[in-house]
Amino acid sequence: MLFGIRLMILLAIMGGAIAYIADKLGSKIGKKRLTVFSLRPHDTSVLLTVLSGVLISLCSVLILAVSSNSARTALFGMEKLQNEIRTLQADRETALKEYESLQDTLRSKNEEIAALDKKIRDADAARLKSEESLQAARNGLEAARIQYETTQGELVAAQSEVKGLQAARDSLNEEITKLQERTKLLHEGLLHMREDQLVYRSGEVVFNGVLEGGRSPEESANQMKWLLESANNTALSRIGVDPKEKVEVVWVPKTEYEALEQRIQKEHGQILVRVRSLANTVVGQPVVCQFEVIPNKLVYHNNQLIYQKVLNVADQSVSPEEVMMSYLQEVNRLSVEAGVLPDPMTGKVGNISAMTVVDVQEKMRRMGGQVMLTAYADGDIMTAGPVQIRLEAEKVASADESMRRW
């Protein structure tokens, strides 16, 4: 404001000075009757007055241009300003169009997010429904197990009748065999029907592998690769997929993988590694596993005595099948106590063919009375198992028979 007042005062003084000078010049020209460009004195005076007015205007504009940047811009840069304003308006309209386009894109993305949220909610509902179906399948499996045990009891009763009916033994054995096959088929059918989606139960062993400790980092890495590939191929075969498809279904935490790789580099000797499922796994889910590491030591040498017991074949209160089952269970228990690792699901450490069991039972029946049944290790047995046994039956003379011989 102060600058404007000073500028007005300066313009007033300047205009007054120019008017005063013009007046003096006009008076002098009038008195001396001077002429310019052959004009009359009066016209010369008028011309001088006009020129003084023009000079006042030019000086005013010059002072304004010198003293104020805004005045210079208004006088000489107005067209440039107008062009810039038009350019800015065009940019503003373009920005508004882009803003509206971005608003449309944002609305579209929000709609997509809402659709994805709905899919997530639907997936959670489907998962809860699958868990309920799984629980129902477990209940059905328990009912099937009870039915199977009931059928097994009926089978034992039928076998007890066989001992009293020697003449019809062969035909009854055939019926019992058929009954066992039907029971097994029933059990497998119910199990398949109730657990069609279940691949592995929690804690179930997916694969057993024996690794060599104390090897180089490269050899250790190759062993780890072999272990995971074997476990993955086993799982693929379990769900009916060709291992050649190279689908990774077995997952192991990276920390466990690295810890096991370092351990097999440091330790020496054989190491048993069991790849076990961490949770129940259904078809379509990865089998998340963990490692169970146990030193693989020698438990039984080849032909080493495992268990020996005198059995009374003449005892009519117990069937030979029950006697043999009890004996094998004792062999299983002693093997576990000796250090053989059992299957976490069944608790068993080995298996024996049904033909071998039948042959030994027939041999014991022929001997009659007291029979010494001995189980020997059929080959070296390590912690990893399995326990392969060789059974030998030997007649034991009773006290009465010894006296008669004497």
CSV table of C-alpha atoms in Angstrom, one decimal:
chain,number,residue,atom,x,y,z
A,1,MET,CA,0.0,0.0,0.0
A,2,LEU,CA,2.8,2.4,0.9
A,3,PHE,CA,4.5,1.6,-2.5
A,4,GLY,CA,1.2,2.6,-4.3
A,5,ILE,CA,1.0,5.9,-2.4
A,6,ARG,CA,4.6,6.8,-3.3
A,7,LEU,CA,4.0,5.8,-6.9
A,8,MET,CA,0.9,8.1,-7.1
A,9,ILE,CA,2.8,11.0,-5.6
A,10,LEU,CA,5.6,10.5,-8.0
A,11,LEU,CA,3.2,10.4,-11.0
A,12,ALA,CA,1.4,13.5,-9.7
A,13,ILE,CA,4.7,15.4,-9.3
A,14,MET,CA,5.9,14.3,-12.7
A,15,GLY,CA,2.6,15.2,-14.4
A,16,GLY,CA,2.6,18.5,-12.7
A,17,ALA,CA,6.2,19.2,-13.7
A,18,ILE,CA,5.6,18.3,-17.4
A,19,ALA,CA,2.3,20.4,-17.4
A,20,TYR,CA,4.2,23.3,-15.8
A,21,ILE,CA,7.0,23.1,-18.4
A,22,ALA,CA,4.5,22.8,-21.2
A,23,ASP,CA,2.6,25.8,-19.9
A,24,LYS,CA,5.7,27.9,-19.7
A,25,LEU,CA,6.7,26.8,-23.2
A,26,GLY,CA,3.2,27.6,-24.5
A,27,SER,CA,3.3,31.1,-22.9
A,28,LYS,CA,6.7,31.8,-24.3
A,29,ILE,CA,5.7,30.6,-27.7
A,30,GLY,CA,2.5,32.7,-27.5
A,31,LYS,CA,4.3,35.8,-26.5
A,32,LYS,CA,7.0,35.5,-29.1
A,33,ARG,CA,4.5,34.2,-31.6
A,34,LEU,CA,6.8,31.3,-32.5
A,35,THR,CA,5.8,28.7,-35.1
A,36,VAL,CA,6.8,25.0,-35.7
A,37,PHE,CA,6.4,23.3,-39.1
A,38,SER,CA,5.1,26.6,-40.5
A,39,LEU,CA,2.1,26.4,-38.3
A,40,ARG,CA,0.3,29.4,-36.9
A,41,PRO,CA,1.2,30.4,-33.3
A,42,HIS,CA,-2.2,29.2,-32.0
A,43,ASP,CA,-1.8,25.8,-33.7
A,44,THR,CA,1.8,25.6,-32.4
A,45,SER,CA,0.5,26.1,-28.9
A,46,VAL,CA,-2.1,23.4,-29.3
A,47,LEU,CA,0.5,21.0,-30.7
A,48,LEU,CA,2.7,21.7,-27.7
A,49,THR,CA,-0.2,21.0,-25.4
A,50,VAL,CA,-0.9,17.7,-27.1
A,51,LEU,CA,2.7,16.7,-27.0
A,52,SER,CA,2.9,17.4,-23.3
A,53,GLY,CA,-0.1,15.2,-22.7
A,54,VAL,CA,1.5,12.4,-24.7
A,55,LEU,CA,4.7,12.9,-22.8
A,56,ILE,CA,2.8,12.7,-19.5
A,57,SER,CA,1.2,9.4,-20.6
A,58,LEU,CA,4.4,7.9,-21.8
A,59,CYS,CA,6.3,8.9,-18.7
A,60,SER,CA,3.5,7.4,-16.5
A,61,VAL,CA,3.6,4.1,-18.3
A,62,LEU,CA,7.5,4.1,-18.2
A,63,ILE,CA,7.4,4.8,-14.4
A,64,LEU,CA,4.8,2.0,-13.9
A,65,ALA,CA,6.8,-0.4,-16.0
A,66,VAL,CA,10.1,0.4,-14.1
A,67,SER,CA,8.6,0.4,-10.6
A,68,SER,CA,6.2,-2.6,-10.8
A,69,ASN,CA,6.8,-6.2,-12.2
A,70,SER,CA,3.0,-6.7,-12.2
A,71,ALA,CA,2.5,-3.6,-14.3
A,72,ARG,CA,5.2,-4.7,-16.8
A,73,THR,CA,3.5,-8.1,-17.0
A,74,ALA,CA,0.1,-6.5,-17.6
A,75,LEU,CA,1.5,-4.2,-20.3
A,76,PHE,CA,3.8,-6.5,-22.2
A,77,GLY,CA,3.1,-10.1,-21.1
A,78,MET,CA,-0.7,-10.3,-21.1
A,79,GLU,CA,-0.9,-12.4,-24.2
A,80,LYS,CA,1.6,-14.9,-22.8
A,81,LEU,CA,-0.3,-15.1,-19.6
A,82,GLN,CA,-3.5,-15.8,-21.5
A,83,ASN,CA,-1.8,-18.6,-23.4
A,84,GLU,CA,-0.5,-20.1,-20.2
A,85,ILE,CA,-4.0,-19.8,-18.6
A,86,ARG,CA,-5.5,-21.7,-21.6
A,87,THR,CA,-2.7,-24.4,-21.3
A,88,LEU,CA,-3.4,-24.8,-17.6
A,89,GLN,CA,-7.1,-25.1,-18.2
A,90,ALA,CA,-6.5,-27.8,-20.8
A,91,ASP,CA,-4.2,-29.6,-18.4
A,92,ARG,CA,-6.9,-29.3,-15.7
A,93,GLU,CA,-9.5,-30.8,-17.9
A,94,THR,CA,-7.1,-33.7,-18.8
A,95,ALA,CA,-6.4,-34.2,-15.1
A,96,LEU,CA,-10.1,-34.3,-14.3
A,97,LYS,CA,-10.7,-36.9,-17.0
A,98,GLU,CA,-7.8,-39.0,-15.6
A,99,TYR,CA,-9.3,-38.6,-12.1
A,100,GLU,CA,-12.7,-39.8,-13.3
A,101,SER,CA,-11.0,-42.8,-15.0
A,102,LEU,CA,-9.1,-43.6,-11.9
A,103,GLN,CA,-12.4,-43.4,-9.9
A,104,ASP,CA,-14.0,-45.9,-12.3
A,105,THR,CA,-11.0,-48.2,-11.9
A,106,LEU,CA,-11.1,-47.9,-8.1
A,107,ARG,CA,-14.8,-48.8,-8.1
A,108,SER,CA,-14.0,-51.8,-10.3
A,109,LYS,CA,-11.2,-53.0,-8.0
A,110,ASN,CA,-13.5,-52.5,-4.9
A,111,GLU,CA,-16.1,-54.8,-6.6
A,112,GLU,CA,-13.4,-57.4,-7.3
A,113,ILE,CA,-12.2,-57.2,-3.7
A,114,ALA,CA,-15.8,-57.7,-2.5
A,115,ALA,CA,-16.1,-60.8,-4.8
A,116,LEU,CA,-12.9,-62.2,-3.5
A,117,ASP,CA,-14.1,-61.7,0.1
A,118,LYS,CA,-17.2,-63.6,-0.7
A,119,LYS,CA,-15.2,-66.5,-2.2
A,120,ILE,CA,-13.0,-66.6,1.0
A,121,ARG,CA,-16.1,-66.8,3.1
A,122,ASP,CA,-17.5,-69.6,0.9
A,123,ALA,CA,-14.2,-71.5,1.1
A,124,ASP,CA,-14.2,-71.2,5.0
A,125,ALA,CA,-17.8,-72.6,5.0
A,126,ALA,CA,-16.7,-75.5,2.8
A,127,ARG,CA,-13.8,-76.2,5.0
A,128,LEU,CA,-16.0,-76.4,8.1
A,129,LYS,CA,-18.3,-78.7,6.3
A,130,SER,CA,-15.4,-80.9,5.3
A,131,GLU,CA,-14.2,-81.1,8.9
A,132,GLU,CA,-17.7,-82.2,10.0
A,133,SER,CA,-17.7,-84.8,7.3
A,134,LEU,CA,-14.3,-86.1,8.5
A,135,GLN,CA,-15.6,-86.4,12.0
A,136,ALA,CA,-18.6,-88.3,10.8
A,137,ALA,CA,-16.2,-90.6,8.9
A,138,ARG,CA,-14.2,-91.2,12.0
A,139,ASN,CA,-17.4,-92.2,13.9
A,140,GLY,CA,-18.3,-94.6,11.1
A,141,LEU,CA,-14.8,-96.1,11.2
A,142,GLU,CA,-15.2,-96.7,15.0
A,143,ALA,CA,-18.5,-98.4,14.3
A,144,ALA,CA,-16.9,-100.6,11.7
A,145,ARG,CA,-14.0,-101.5,14.0
A,146,ILE,CA,-16.5,-102.6,16.7
A,147,GLN,CA,-18.4,-104.7,14.1
A,148,TYR,CA,-15.0,-106.2,12.9
A,149,GLU,CA,-14.1,-107.1,16.5
A,150,THR,CA,-17.6,-108.7,16.9
A,151,THR,CA,-17.0,-110.7,13.7
A,152,GLN,CA,-13.6,-111.8,15.0
A,153,GLY,CA,-15.2,-113.1,18.2
A,154,GLU,CA,-17.6,-115.1,16.1
A,155,LEU,CA,-14.6,-116.5,14.2
A,156,VAL,CA,-12.8,-117.6,17.4
A,157,ALA,CA,-16.0,-119.3,18.5
A,158,ALA,CA,-16.2,-121.1,15.2
A,159,GLN,CA,-12.6,-122.2,15.5
A,160,SER,CA,-13.3,-123.6,19.0
A,161,GLU,CA,-16.0,-125.8,17.5
A,162,VAL,CA,-13.5,-127.1,14.9
A,163,LYS,CA,-11.4,-128.8,17.6
A,164,GLY,CA,-14.3,-130.9,18.7
A,165,LEU,CA,-15.3,-131.9,15.2
A,166,GLN,CA,-12.2,-133.4,13.6
A,167,ALA,CA,-14.1,-135.2,10.9
A,168,ALA,CA,-15.5,-131.9,9.6
A,169,ARG,CA,-12.4,-129.9,10.2
A,170,ASP,CA,-11.5,-129.3,6.5
A,171,SER,CA,-15.0,-128.1,5.6
A,172,LEU,CA,-15.2,-125.8,8.6
A,173,ASN,CA,-11.7,-124.4,7.9
A,174,GLU,CA,-12.9,-123.5,4.4
A,175,GLU,CA,-15.9,-121.8,5.8
A,176,ILE,CA,-13.8,-119.9,8.3
A,177,THR,CA,-11.5,-118.8,5.6
A,178,LYS,CA,-14.4,-117.5,3.5
A,179,LEU,CA,-15.8,-115.8,6.6
A,180,GLN,CA,-12.4,-114.1,7.2
A,181,GLU,CA,-12.2,-112.9,3.6
A,182,ARG,CA,-15.7,-111.6,3.8
A,183,THR,CA,-14.9,-109.8,7.1
A,184,LYS,CA,-11.8,-108.3,5.6
A,185,LEU,CA,-13.7,-107.1,2.5
A,186,LEU,CA,-16.4,-105.7,4.7
A,187,HIS,CA,-13.8,-103.8,6.8
A,188,GLU,CA,-11.9,-102.5,3.8
A,189,GLY,CA,-15.1,-101.5,2.1
A,190,LEU,CA,-16.3,-99.6,5.1
A,191,LEU,CA,-12.9,-98.0,5.6
A,192,HIS,CA,-12.8,-96.9,1.9
A,193,MET,CA,-16.3,-95.6,2.1
A,194,ARG,CA,-15.8,-93.6,5.3
A,195,GLU,CA,-12.2,-92.4,4.7
A,196,ASP,CA,-12.1,-92.0,1.0
A,197,GLN,CA,-10.6,-88.5,1.3
A,198,LEU,CA,-8.1,-89.3,4.2
A,199,VAL,CA,-4.6,-89.9,2.9
A,200,TYR,CA,-2.5,-89.8,6.1
A,201,ARG,CA,-3.3,-89.7,9.7
A,202,SER,CA,-1.5,-87.5,12.2
A,203,GLY,CA,1.8,-89.1,13.2
A,204,GLU,CA,1.7,-91.7,10.5
A,205,VAL,CA,5.0,-92.7,8.9
A,206,VAL,CA,5.2,-91.7,5.2
A,207,PHE,CA,8.7,-93.1,4.6
A,208,ASN,CA,11.6,-94.7,6.4
A,209,GLY,CA,15.1,-94.0,5.2
A,210,VAL,CA,18.5,-95.0,6.5
A,211,LEU,CA,21.2,-92.3,5.9
A,212,GLU,CA,25.0,-92.5,6.3
A,213,GLY,CA,26.4,-89.9,8.7
A,214,GLY,CA,29.8,-88.2,8.5
A,215,ARG,CA,29.7,-87.6,4.8
A,216,SER,CA,30.7,-84.5,2.8
A,217,PRO,CA,28.3,-81.6,2.3
A,218,GLU,CA,27.6,-82.7,-1.3
A,219,GLU,CA,26.9,-86.3,-0.3
A,220,SER,CA,24.7,-85.2,2.6
A,221,ALA,CA,22.7,-82.9,0.2
A,222,ASN,CA,22.3,-85.9,-2.2
A,223,GLN,CA,21.0,-88.1,0.7
A,224,MET,CA,18.6,-85.4,1.8
A,225,LYS,CA,17.3,-85.1,-1.8
A,226,TRP,CA,16.9,-88.9,-2.1
A,227,LEU,CA,15.0,-89.0,1.3
A,228,LEU,CA,12.5,-86.3,0.2
A,229,GLU,CA,12.0,-87.7,-3.3
A,230,SER,CA,11.4,-91.2,-1.9
A,231,ALA,CA,8.9,-89.8,0.6
A,232,ASN,CA,7.2,-87.8,-2.1
A,233,ASN,CA,7.0,-90.8,-4.5
A,234,THR,CA,5.6,-92.9,-1.7
A,235,ALA,CA,2.9,-90.3,-1.0
A,236,LEU,CA,2.1,-90.0,-4.7
A,237,SER,CA,1.6,-93.8,-5.0
A,238,ARG,CA,-0.6,-93.6,-1.9
A,239,ILE,CA,-3.0,-91.2,-3.6
A,240,GLY,CA,-2.8,-93.0,-6.9
A,241,VAL,CA,-0.7,-90.5,-8.8
A,242,ASP,CA,2.2,-91.6,-11.1
A,243,PRO,CA,5.5,-90.5,-9.5
A,244,LYS,CA,6.7,-89.5,-12.9
A,245,GLU,CA,4.3,-86.5,-12.7
A,246,LYS,CA,6.9,-84.8,-10.4
A,247,VAL,CA,4.2,-83.3,-8.2
A,248,GLU,CA,5.5,-82.1,-4.8
A,249,VAL,CA,3.0,-83.2,-2.1
A,250,VAL,CA,5.4,-83.7,0.8
A,251,TRP,CA,6.4,-80.5,2.6
A,252,VAL,CA,9.0,-80.3,5.4
A,253,PRO,CA,9.9,-77.0,7.3
A,254,LYS,CA,13.1,-75.5,6.1
A,255,THR,CA,14.5,-75.3,9.6
A,256,GLU,CA,14.1,-79.1,10.1
A,257,TYR,CA,15.6,-79.8,6.7
A,258,GLU,CA,18.7,-77.7,7.4
A,259,ALA,CA,19.1,-79.1,10.9
A,260,LEU,CA,19.0,-82.7,9.7
A,261,GLU,CA,21.4,-82.0,6.9
A,262,GLN,CA,23.9,-80.5,9.4
A,263,ARG,CA,23.4,-83.5,11.8
A,264,ILE,CA,24.2,-86.1,9.2
A,265,GLN,CA,27.4,-84.2,8.3
A,266,LYS,CA,28.5,-84.2,12.0
A,267,GLU,CA,27.4,-87.7,13.2
A,268,HIS,CA,29.0,-91.0,12.1
A,269,GLY,CA,27.3,-94.3,11.4
A,270,GLN,CA,23.9,-95.1,10.1
A,271,ILE,CA,21.0,-92.8,11.0
A,272,LEU,CA,17.3,-93.8,10.8
A,273,VAL,CA,15.1,-91.0,9.6
A,274,ARG,CA,11.3,-91.4,9.6
A,275,VAL,CA,9.2,-88.9,7.7
A,276,ARG,CA,6.0,-88.5,9.7
A,277,SER,CA,2.8,-86.6,8.9
A,278,LEU,CA,2.2,-83.7,11.3
A,279,ALA,CA,-1.6,-83.7,10.9
A,280,ASN,CA,-4.5,-85.6,9.2
A,281,THR,CA,-4.2,-85.0,5.4
A,282,VAL,CA,-6.9,-85.3,2.9
A,283,VAL,CA,-6.7,-85.6,-0.9
A,284,GLY,CA,-5.7,-82.2,-2.4
A,285,GLN,CA,-3.7,-81.0,0.6
A,286,PRO,CA,0.1,-81.1,1.0
A,287,VAL,CA,1.4,-83.7,3.4
A,288,VAL,CA,3.2,-81.5,6.0
A,289,CYS,CA,5.8,-83.7,7.7
A,290,GLN,CA,8.6,-83.7,10.3
A,291,PHE,CA,11.7,-85.7,10.7
A,292,GLU,CA,12.1,-88.3,13.5
A,293,VAL,CA,15.8,-89.1,13.8
A,294,ILE,CA,17.1,-92.3,15.6
A,295,PRO,CA,20.6,-93.9,15.4
A,296,ASN,CA,20.2,-97.1,13.4
A,297,LYS,CA,21.9,-99.7,15.6
A,298,LEU,CA,22.1,-103.5,15.5
A,299,VAL,CA,19.5,-105.0,17.8
A,300,TYR,CA,19.6,-108.7,16.9
A,301,HIS,CA,22.3,-110.7,15.1
A,302,ASN,CA,21.4,-113.3,12.5
A,303,ASN,CA,20.1,-116.5,14.2
A,304,GLN,CA,20.0,-114.8,17.6
A,305,LEU,CA,17.4,-116.1,20.0
A,306,ILE,CA,14.6,-113.6,20.5
A,307,TYR,CA,12.0,-115.5,22.5
A,308,GLN,CA,11.4,-119.1,23.6
A,309,LYS,CA,8.4,-120.5,25.4
A,310,VAL,CA,6.8,-123.9,26.2
A,311,LEU,CA,3.2,-124.0,24.9
A,312,ASN,CA,0.5,-126.5,25.9
A,313,VAL,CA,-1.2,-127.6,22.7
A,314,ALA,CA,-3.4,-130.0,24.6
A,315,ASP,CA,-5.1,-127.2,26.5
A,316,GLN,CA,-8.7,-127.2,25.1
A,317,SER,CA,-9.6,-123.9,26.7
A,318,VAL,CA,-7.5,-121.9,24.3
A,319,SER,CA,-7.4,-122.3,20.6
A,320,PRO,CA,-4.0,-122.7,18.8
A,321,GLU,CA,-4.7,-119.5,16.9
A,322,GLU,CA,-5.0,-117.6,20.2
A,323,VAL,CA,-1.8,-119.3,21.5
A,324,MET,CA,0.1,-118.3,18.4
A,325,MET,CA,-1.3,-114.7,18.5
A,326,SER,CA,-0.2,-114.3,22.1
A,327,TYR,CA,3.2,-115.7,21.3
A,328,LEU,CA,3.8,-113.3,18.4
A,329,GLN,CA,2.6,-110.3,20.5
A,330,GLU,CA,5.2,-111.2,23.1
A,331,VAL,CA,7.9,-111.4,20.3
A,332,ASN,CA,6.7,-107.9,19.2
A,333,ARG,CA,6.9,-106.5,22.8
A,334,LEU,CA,10.4,-107.9,23.4
A,335,SER,CA,11.6,-106.5,20.1
A,336,VAL,CA,10.4,-103.1,21.0
A,337,GLU,CA,12.0,-103.3,24.4
A,338,ALA,CA,15.3,-104.4,22.7
A,339,GLY,CA,15.3,-101.2,20.6
A,340,VAL,CA,13.4,-102.0,17.3
A,341,LEU,CA,11.3,-98.9,16.4
A,342,PRO,CA,7.6,-99.8,16.1
A,343,ASP,CA,5.1,-98.4,13.6
A,344,PRO,CA,3.4,-95.4,15.5
A,345,MET,CA,-0.1,-96.4,14.1
A,346,THR,CA,-0.1,-100.1,14.7
A,347,GLY,CA,2.7,-100.6,17.3
A,348,LYS,CA,4.1,-103.5,15.2
A,349,VAL,CA,7.7,-104.1,14.3
A,350,GLY,CA,7.4,-106.8,11.6
A,351,ASN,CA,5.2,-109.3,10.0
A,352,ILE,CA,5.1,-113.0,9.3
A,353,SER,CA,3.4,-114.8,6.5
A,354,ALA,CA,0.1,-116.5,7.2
A,355,MET,CA,1.4,-119.7,5.5
A,356,THR,CA,4.3,-119.8,8.0
A,357,VAL,CA,1.9,-119.4,10.9
A,358,VAL,CA,-0.4,-122.2,9.6
A,359,ASP,CA,2.6,-124.5,9.0
A,360,VAL,CA,3.8,-124.0,12.6
A,361,GLN,CA,0.3,-124.5,14.0
A,362,GLU,CA,-0.1,-127.8,12.1
A,363,LYS,CA,3.3,-129.0,13.3
A,364,MET,CA,2.4,-128.1,16.9
A,365,ARG,CA,-1.0,-130.0,16.5
A,366,ARG,CA,0.8,-133.1,15.3
A,367,MET,CA,3.3,-133.0,18.2
A,368,GLY,CA,0.5,-132.4,20.8
A,369,GLY,CA,1.1,-131.8,24.5
A,370,GLN,CA,4.0,-129.6,25.5
A,371,VAL,CA,5.8,-127.9,22.6
A,372,MET,CA,8.8,-125.6,22.9
A,373,LEU,CA,8.3,-122.7,20.3
A,374,THR,CA,11.5,-120.7,19.6
A,375,ALA,CA,11.8,-117.5,17.6
A,376,TYR,CA,15.2,-116.7,16.0
A,377,ALA,CA,16.3,-113.6,14.1
A,378,ASP,CA,16.1,-114.3,10.3
A,379,GLY,CA,19.0,-112.0,9.4
A,380,ASP,CA,20.5,-109.0,11.2
A,381,ILE,CA,17.8,-106.8,12.6
A,382,MET,CA,18.5,-103.0,13.0
A,383,THR,CA,16.6,-100.3,14.8
A,384,ALA,CA,14.7,-99.5,11.6
A,385,GLY,CA,13.4,-103.1,11.5
A,386,PRO,CA,11.5,-105.0,10.2
A,387,VAL,CA,11.7,-108.0,12.6
A,388,GLN,CA,12.0,-111.1,10.4
A,389,ILE,CA,11.8,-114.2,12.5
A,390,ARG,CA,12.3,-118.0,12.0
A,391,LEU,CA,10.0,-120.2,14.1
A,392,GLU,CA,11.1,-123.6,15.3
A,393,ALA,CA,8.8,-126.0,17.3
A,394,GLU,CA,10.2,-128.9,19.4
A,395,LYS,CA,8.3,-131.5,21.3
A,396,VAL,CA,8.9,-131.3,25.1
A,397,ALA,CA,8.4,-134.6,27.0
A,398,SER,CA,6.1,-134.4,29.9
A,399,ALA,CA,6.9,-136.0,33.3
A,400,ASP,CA,4.6,-139.0,32.7
A,401,GLU,CA,6.2,-139.7,29.3
A,402,SER,CA,9.7,-139.5,30.8
A,403,MET,CA,8.8,-142.0,33.5
A,404,ARG,CA,7.3,-144.4,30.9
A,405,ARG,CA,10.5,-144.2,28.9
A,406,TRP,CA,12.6,-144.9,31.9
